[in-house]
Amino acid sequence: MRLEDVAPDDLSPDAALFGGGLGLDSIDALEIGVMLDRQYGIKVSSGDERNHQIFASLRSLAEFVASHRTR
């Protein structure tokens, strides 16, 4: 899915980020991880067993950022 043409209001906070939801892939996950580190000081490793929960939806990702951000 190309997100450039998607308006924020068109996104459901509970839609899956990967697979049938927004259709993100592993490259997108890597880019999100880099952005989380740069923007919020959050380090997410590829081997973290919580990744499935963290990246389940926009809501779960936002909740994770809100509770773990250092800046």
PDB file of C-alpha atoms in Angstrom:
ATOM      1  CA  MET A   1       0.000   0.000   0.000  1.00  0.00           C
ATOM      2  CA  ARG A   2       1.275   3.453  -0.869  1.00  0.00           C
ATOM      3  CA  LEU A   3       0.652   5.687   2.135  1.00  0.00           C
ATOM      4  CA  GLU A   4       1.548   8.952   0.421  1.00  0.00           C
ATOM      5  CA  ASP A   5      -2.023   9.285  -0.840  1.00  0.00           C
ATOM      6  CA  VAL A   6      -3.710   8.255   2.425  1.00  0.00           C
ATOM      7  CA  ALA A   7      -5.133  10.979   4.651  1.00  0.00           C
ATOM      8  CA  PRO A   8      -4.606  10.549   8.419  1.00  0.00           C
ATOM      9  CA  ASP A   9      -8.385  10.525   8.934  1.00  0.00           C
ATOM     10  CA  ASP A  10      -8.605   7.487   6.644  1.00  0.00           C
ATOM     11  CA  LEU A  11      -6.433   5.406   8.985  1.00  0.00           C
ATOM     12  CA  SER A  12      -7.993   3.316  11.710  1.00  0.00           C
ATOM     13  CA  PRO A  13      -5.978   3.309  14.954  1.00  0.00           C
ATOM     14  CA  ASP A  14      -6.713  -0.403  15.323  1.00  0.00           C
ATOM     15  CA  ALA A  15      -5.861  -1.474  11.761  1.00  0.00           C
ATOM     16  CA  ALA A  16      -2.993  -3.929  11.485  1.00  0.00           C
ATOM     17  CA  LEU A  17       0.252  -2.291  10.385  1.00  0.00           C
ATOM     18  CA  PHE A  18       1.469  -5.383   8.519  1.00  0.00           C
ATOM     19  CA  GLY A  19      -0.254  -7.942   6.352  1.00  0.00           C
ATOM     20  CA  GLY A  20      -3.830  -7.175   5.398  1.00  0.00           C
ATOM     21  CA  GLY A  21      -4.048  -3.874   7.275  1.00  0.00           C
ATOM     22  CA  LEU A  22      -1.808  -1.084   6.045  1.00  0.00           C
ATOM     23  CA  GLY A  23       0.329  -3.643   4.244  1.00  0.00           C
ATOM     24  CA  LEU A  24       3.683  -2.520   5.626  1.00  0.00           C
ATOM     25  CA  ASP A  25       6.702  -4.785   5.152  1.00  0.00           C
ATOM     26  CA  SER A  26      10.035  -5.463   6.866  1.00  0.00           C
ATOM     27  CA  ILE A  27      11.689  -2.422   5.248  1.00  0.00           C
ATOM     28  CA  ASP A  28       8.903  -0.248   6.645  1.00  0.00           C
ATOM     29  CA  ALA A  29       9.467  -1.793  10.094  1.00  0.00           C
ATOM     30  CA  LEU A  30      13.161  -0.946   9.863  1.00  0.00           C
ATOM     31  CA  GLU A  31      12.353   2.642   8.866  1.00  0.00           C
ATOM     32  CA  ILE A  32       9.897   2.966  11.761  1.00  0.00           C
ATOM     33  CA  GLY A  33      12.536   1.629  14.147  1.00  0.00           C
ATOM     34  CA  VAL A  34      15.109   4.164  12.943  1.00  0.00           C
ATOM     35  CA  MET A  35      12.579   6.989  13.276  1.00  0.00           C
ATOM     36  CA  LEU A  36      11.629   5.900  16.795  1.00  0.00           C
ATOM     37  CA  ASP A  37      15.277   6.068  17.824  1.00  0.00           C
ATOM     38  CA  ARG A  38      15.942   9.435  16.194  1.00  0.00           C
ATOM     39  CA  GLN A  39      12.695  11.147  17.169  1.00  0.00           C
ATOM     40  CA  TYR A  40      11.930   9.639  20.576  1.00  0.00           C
ATOM     41  CA  GLY A  41      15.103   7.929  21.797  1.00  0.00           C
ATOM     42  CA  ILE A  42      13.418   4.516  21.683  1.00  0.00           C
ATOM     43  CA  LYS A  43      15.523   1.543  20.656  1.00  0.00           C
ATOM     44  CA  VAL A  44      13.625  -1.456  19.299  1.00  0.00           C
ATOM     45  CA  SER A  45      15.674  -4.496  18.376  1.00  0.00           C
ATOM     46  CA  SER A  46      14.634  -6.991  15.739  1.00  0.00           C
ATOM     47  CA  GLY A  47      14.871  -9.793  18.293  1.00  0.00           C
ATOM     48  CA  ASP A  48      12.530  -8.198  20.849  1.00  0.00           C
ATOM     49  CA  GLU A  49       9.779 -10.709  21.552  1.00  0.00           C
ATOM     50  CA  ARG A  50       7.327  -7.829  22.132  1.00  0.00           C
ATOM     51  CA  ASN A  51       7.583  -6.601  18.510  1.00  0.00           C
ATOM     52  CA  HIS A  52       4.442  -8.431  17.440  1.00  0.00           C
ATOM     53  CA  GLN A  53       2.478  -6.558  20.134  1.00  0.00           C
ATOM     54  CA  ILE A  54       4.272  -3.222  19.680  1.00  0.00           C
ATOM     55  CA  PHE A  55       3.729  -3.147  15.911  1.00  0.00           C
ATOM     56  CA  ALA A  56       0.250  -4.712  15.898  1.00  0.00           C
ATOM     57  CA  SER A  57      -1.552  -1.429  15.121  1.00  0.00           C
ATOM     58  CA  LEU A  58      -1.154   2.338  15.125  1.00  0.00           C
ATOM     59  CA  ARG A  59      -2.745   2.396  18.580  1.00  0.00           C
ATOM     60  CA  SER A  60      -0.351  -0.167  20.057  1.00  0.00           C
ATOM     61  CA  LEU A  61       2.650   1.607  18.519  1.00  0.00           C
ATOM     62  CA  ALA A  62       1.465   4.997  19.839  1.00  0.00           C
ATOM     63  CA  GLU A  63       0.934   3.557  23.320  1.00  0.00           C
ATOM     64  CA  PHE A  64       4.413   2.016  23.275  1.00  0.00           C
ATOM     65  CA  VAL A  65       5.983   5.326  22.201  1.00  0.00           C
ATOM     66  CA  ALA A  66       4.053   7.280  24.844  1.00  0.00           C
ATOM     67  CA  SER A  67       5.245   4.997  27.623  1.00  0.00           C
ATOM     68  CA  HIS A  68       8.888   4.577  26.485  1.00  0.00           C
ATOM     69  CA  ARG A  69       9.959   7.872  24.919  1.00  0.00           C
ATOM     70  CA  THR A  70      12.973   9.600  26.406  1.00  0.00           C
ATOM     71  CA  ARG A  71      12.472  12.875  24.544  1.00  0.00           C
TER      72      ARG A  71
END
